Amino acid sequence: MADSSTVTIRLSSHVKEQLAELADRTRRSRSFLAAEAISAYVERELSIIEKVERGRADVRAGRTTPHDEVMREARTIIEAARTRQ
């Protein structure tokens, strides 16, 4: 079993009741479900932050395309698709 530690959190009564219902219906413990939810949230948020930081680094390094240029190319592609129909 992986190393673990205890964390105390506050939940609204409604969320606590929903968690208890989910635990009952899935035959899992509330602790297991909460840990899974927090783990998924943290992983997702860290991934988002990494992507934002990578994007900022691209901007600083000049690895971007100006908005007007992208829109011009998009309009050209859309117009070409329309004329093929």
mmCIF file with all atom_site columns, C-alpha atoms in Angstrom:
data_model
loop_
_atom_site.group_PDB
_atom_site.id
_atom_site.type_symbol
_atom_site.label_atom_id
_atom_site.label_alt_id
_atom_site.label_comp_id
_atom_site.label_asym_id
_atom_site.label_entity_id
_atom_site.label_seq_id
_atom_site.pdbx_PDB_ins_code
_atom_site.Cartn_x
_atom_site.Cartn_y
_atom_site.Cartn_z
_atom_site.occupancy
_atom_site.B_iso_or_equiv
_atom_site.pdbx_formal_charge
_atom_site.auth_seq_id
_atom_site.auth_comp_id
_atom_site.auth_asym_id
_atom_site.auth_atom_id
_atom_site.pdbx_PDB_model_num
ATOM 1  C CA . MET A 1 1  ? 0.000   0.000  0.000   1.00 0.00 ? 1  MET A CA 1
ATOM 2  C CA . ALA A 1 2  ? 1.254   3.481  -0.849  1.00 0.00 ? 2  ALA A CA 1
ATOM 3  C CA . ASP A 1 3  ? 2.360   5.805  1.903   1.00 0.00 ? 3  ASP A CA 1
ATOM 4  C CA . SER A 1 4  ? -0.552  7.939  3.082   1.00 0.00 ? 4  SER A CA 1
ATOM 5  C CA . SER A 1 5  ? -1.385  10.626 5.597   1.00 0.00 ? 5  SER A CA 1
ATOM 6  C CA . THR A 1 6  ? -4.539  12.127 7.011   1.00 0.00 ? 6  THR A CA 1
ATOM 7  C CA . VAL A 1 7  ? -6.009  15.423 5.816   1.00 0.00 ? 7  VAL A CA 1
ATOM 8  C CA . THR A 1 8  ? -9.033  17.097 7.360   1.00 0.00 ? 8  THR A CA 1
ATOM 9  C CA . ILE A 1 9  ? -11.400 19.003 5.064   1.00 0.00 ? 9  ILE A CA 1
ATOM 10 C CA . ARG A 1 10 ? -14.672 20.850 5.510   1.00 0.00 ? 10 ARG A CA 1
ATOM 11 C CA . LEU A 1 11 ? -17.594 19.933 3.277   1.00 0.00 ? 11 LEU A CA 1
ATOM 12 C CA . SER A 1 12 ? -21.066 21.339 3.073   1.00 0.00 ? 12 SER A CA 1
ATOM 13 C CA . SER A 1 13 ? -23.694 19.075 4.606   1.00 0.00 ? 13 SER A CA 1
ATOM 14 C CA . HIS A 1 14 ? -25.108 18.489 1.141   1.00 0.00 ? 14 HIS A CA 1
ATOM 15 C CA . VAL A 1 15 ? -21.787 17.323 -0.341  1.00 0.00 ? 15 VAL A CA 1
ATOM 16 C CA . LYS A 1 16 ? -21.133 15.146 2.695   1.00 0.00 ? 16 LYS A CA 1
ATOM 17 C CA . GLU A 1 17 ? -24.518 13.489 2.213   1.00 0.00 ? 17 GLU A CA 1
ATOM 18 C CA . GLN A 1 18 ? -23.845 12.975 -1.486  1.00 0.00 ? 18 GLN A CA 1
ATOM 19 C CA . LEU A 1 19 ? -20.457 11.470 -0.695  1.00 0.00 ? 19 LEU A CA 1
ATOM 20 C CA . ALA A 1 20 ? -22.084 9.085  1.778   1.00 0.00 ? 20 ALA A CA 1
ATOM 21 C CA . GLU A 1 21 ? -24.686 8.101  -0.826  1.00 0.00 ? 21 GLU A CA 1
ATOM 22 C CA . LEU A 1 22 ? -22.009 7.517  -3.443  1.00 0.00 ? 22 LEU A CA 1
ATOM 23 C CA . ALA A 1 23 ? -20.000 5.446  -0.971  1.00 0.00 ? 23 ALA A CA 1
ATOM 24 C CA . ASP A 1 24 ? -23.026 3.310  -0.158  1.00 0.00 ? 24 ASP A CA 1
ATOM 25 C CA . ARG A 1 25 ? -24.006 2.826  -3.788  1.00 0.00 ? 25 ARG A CA 1
ATOM 26 C CA . THR A 1 26 ? -20.494 1.967  -4.950  1.00 0.00 ? 26 THR A CA 1
ATOM 27 C CA . ARG A 1 27 ? -19.524 -0.001 -1.850  1.00 0.00 ? 27 ARG A CA 1
ATOM 28 C CA . ARG A 1 28 ? -16.467 2.189  -1.404  1.00 0.00 ? 28 ARG A CA 1
ATOM 29 C CA . SER A 1 29 ? -15.452 4.160  1.665   1.00 0.00 ? 29 SER A CA 1
ATOM 30 C CA . ARG A 1 30 ? -15.985 7.904  1.803   1.00 0.00 ? 30 ARG A CA 1
ATOM 31 C CA . SER A 1 31 ? -12.261 8.238  2.421   1.00 0.00 ? 31 SER A CA 1
ATOM 32 C CA . PHE A 1 32 ? -11.404 6.262  -0.719  1.00 0.00 ? 32 PHE A CA 1
ATOM 33 C CA . LEU A 1 33 ? -13.772 8.324  -2.873  1.00 0.00 ? 33 LEU A CA 1
ATOM 34 C CA . ALA A 1 34 ? -12.541 11.627 -1.441  1.00 0.00 ? 34 ALA A CA 1
ATOM 35 C CA . ALA A 1 35 ? -8.919  10.628 -1.996  1.00 0.00 ? 35 ALA A CA 1
ATOM 36 C CA . GLU A 1 36 ? -9.680  9.596  -5.589  1.00 0.00 ? 36 GLU A CA 1
ATOM 37 C CA . ALA A 1 37 ? -11.491 12.875 -6.262  1.00 0.00 ? 37 ALA A CA 1
ATOM 38 C CA . ILE A 1 38 ? -8.732  15.008 -4.767  1.00 0.00 ? 38 ILE A CA 1
ATOM 39 C CA . SER A 1 39 ? -6.066  13.061 -6.635  1.00 0.00 ? 39 SER A CA 1
ATOM 40 C CA . ALA A 1 40 ? -7.842  13.539 -9.975  1.00 0.00 ? 40 ALA A CA 1
ATOM 41 C CA . TYR A 1 41 ? -8.407  17.248 -9.278  1.00 0.00 ? 41 TYR A CA 1
ATOM 42 C CA . VAL A 1 42 ? -4.787  17.891 -8.308  1.00 0.00 ? 42 VAL A CA 1
ATOM 43 C CA . GLU A 1 43 ? -3.475  15.998 -11.335 1.00 0.00 ? 43 GLU A CA 1
ATOM 44 C CA . ARG A 1 44 ? -5.793  17.921 -13.699 1.00 0.00 ? 44 ARG A CA 1
ATOM 45 C CA . GLU A 1 45 ? -4.993  21.326 -12.191 1.00 0.00 ? 45 GLU A CA 1
ATOM 46 C CA . LEU A 1 46 ? -1.230  20.724 -12.262 1.00 0.00 ? 46 LEU A CA 1
ATOM 47 C CA . SER A 1 47 ? -1.498  19.704 -15.910 1.00 0.00 ? 47 SER A CA 1
ATOM 48 C CA . ILE A 1 48 ? -3.357  22.919 -16.708 1.00 0.00 ? 48 ILE A CA 1
ATOM 49 C CA . ILE A 1 49 ? -0.769  25.012 -14.874 1.00 0.00 ? 49 ILE A CA 1
ATOM 50 C CA . GLU A 1 50 ? 2.076   23.273 -16.736 1.00 0.00 ? 50 GLU A CA 1
ATOM 51 C CA . LYS A 1 51 ? 0.400   24.038 -20.077 1.00 0.00 ? 51 LYS A CA 1
ATOM 52 C CA . VAL A 1 52 ? -0.176  27.673 -19.161 1.00 0.00 ? 52 VAL A CA 1
ATOM 53 C CA . GLU A 1 53 ? 3.459   28.020 -18.096 1.00 0.00 ? 53 GLU A CA 1
ATOM 54 C CA . ARG A 1 54 ? 4.590   26.389 -21.352 1.00 0.00 ? 54 ARG A CA 1
ATOM 55 C CA . GLY A 1 55 ? 2.420   28.835 -23.284 1.00 0.00 ? 55 GLY A CA 1
ATOM 56 C CA . ARG A 1 56 ? 3.874   31.794 -21.411 1.00 0.00 ? 56 ARG A CA 1
ATOM 57 C CA . ALA A 1 57 ? 7.383   30.527 -22.166 1.00 0.00 ? 57 ALA A CA 1
ATOM 58 C CA . ASP A 1 58 ? 6.436   30.286 -25.859 1.00 0.00 ? 58 ASP A CA 1
ATOM 59 C CA . VAL A 1 59 ? 5.225   33.889 -25.800 1.00 0.00 ? 59 VAL A CA 1
ATOM 60 C CA . ARG A 1 60 ? 8.440   35.081 -24.133 1.00 0.00 ? 60 ARG A CA 1
ATOM 61 C CA . ALA A 1 61 ? 10.510  33.140 -26.697 1.00 0.00 ? 61 ALA A CA 1
ATOM 62 C CA . GLY A 1 62 ? 8.509   34.517 -29.622 1.00 0.00 ? 62 GLY A CA 1
ATOM 63 C CA . ARG A 1 63 ? 7.109   31.120 -30.607 1.00 0.00 ? 63 ARG A CA 1
ATOM 64 C CA . THR A 1 64 ? 3.650   32.470 -31.343 1.00 0.00 ? 64 THR A CA 1
ATOM 65 C CA . THR A 1 65 ? 1.588   33.518 -34.351 1.00 0.00 ? 65 THR A CA 1
ATOM 66 C CA . PRO A 1 66 ? -0.237  36.856 -34.279 1.00 0.00 ? 66 PRO A CA 1
ATOM 67 C CA . HIS A 1 67 ? -4.021  36.614 -33.883 1.00 0.00 ? 67 HIS A CA 1
ATOM 68 C CA . ASP A 1 68 ? -4.731  38.472 -37.140 1.00 0.00 ? 68 ASP A CA 1
ATOM 69 C CA . GLU A 1 69 ? -2.587  36.020 -39.091 1.00 0.00 ? 69 GLU A CA 1
ATOM 70 C CA . VAL A 1 70 ? -4.332  33.006 -37.558 1.00 0.00 ? 70 VAL A CA 1
ATOM 71 C CA . MET A 1 71 ? -7.768  34.495 -38.259 1.00 0.00 ? 71 MET A CA 1
ATOM 72 C CA . ARG A 1 72 ? -6.810  35.284 -41.858 1.00 0.00 ? 72 ARG A CA 1
ATOM 73 C CA . GLU A 1 73 ? -5.684  31.698 -42.401 1.00 0.00 ? 73 GLU A CA 1
ATOM 74 C CA . ALA A 1 74 ? -8.806  30.320 -40.708 1.00 0.00 ? 74 ALA A CA 1
ATOM 75 C CA . ARG A 1 75 ? -11.057 32.439 -42.939 1.00 0.00 ? 75 ARG A CA 1
ATOM 76 C CA . THR A 1 76 ? -9.186  31.197 -46.014 1.00 0.00 ? 76 THR A CA 1
ATOM 77 C CA . ILE A 1 77 ? -9.670  27.565 -44.949 1.00 0.00 ? 77 ILE A CA 1
ATOM 78 C CA . ILE A 1 78 ? -13.371 28.127 -44.192 1.00 0.00 ? 78 ILE A CA 1
ATOM 79 C CA . GLU A 1 79 ? -13.952 29.858 -47.531 1.00 0.00 ? 79 GLU A CA 1
ATOM 80 C CA . ALA A 1 80 ? -12.182 27.068 -49.399 1.00 0.00 ? 80 ALA A CA 1
ATOM 81 C CA . ALA A 1 81 ? -14.377 24.483 -47.648 1.00 0.00 ? 81 ALA A CA 1
ATOM 82 C CA . ARG A 1 82 ? -17.514 26.429 -48.553 1.00 0.00 ? 82 ARG A CA 1
ATOM 83 C CA . THR A 1 83 ? -16.603 26.656 -52.228 1.00 0.00 ? 83 THR A CA 1
ATOM 84 C CA . ARG A 1 84 ? -16.072 22.865 -52.392 1.00 0.00 ? 84 ARG A CA 1
ATOM 85 C CA . GLN A 1 85 ? -19.651 22.204 -51.279 1.00 0.00 ? 85 GLN A CA 1
#
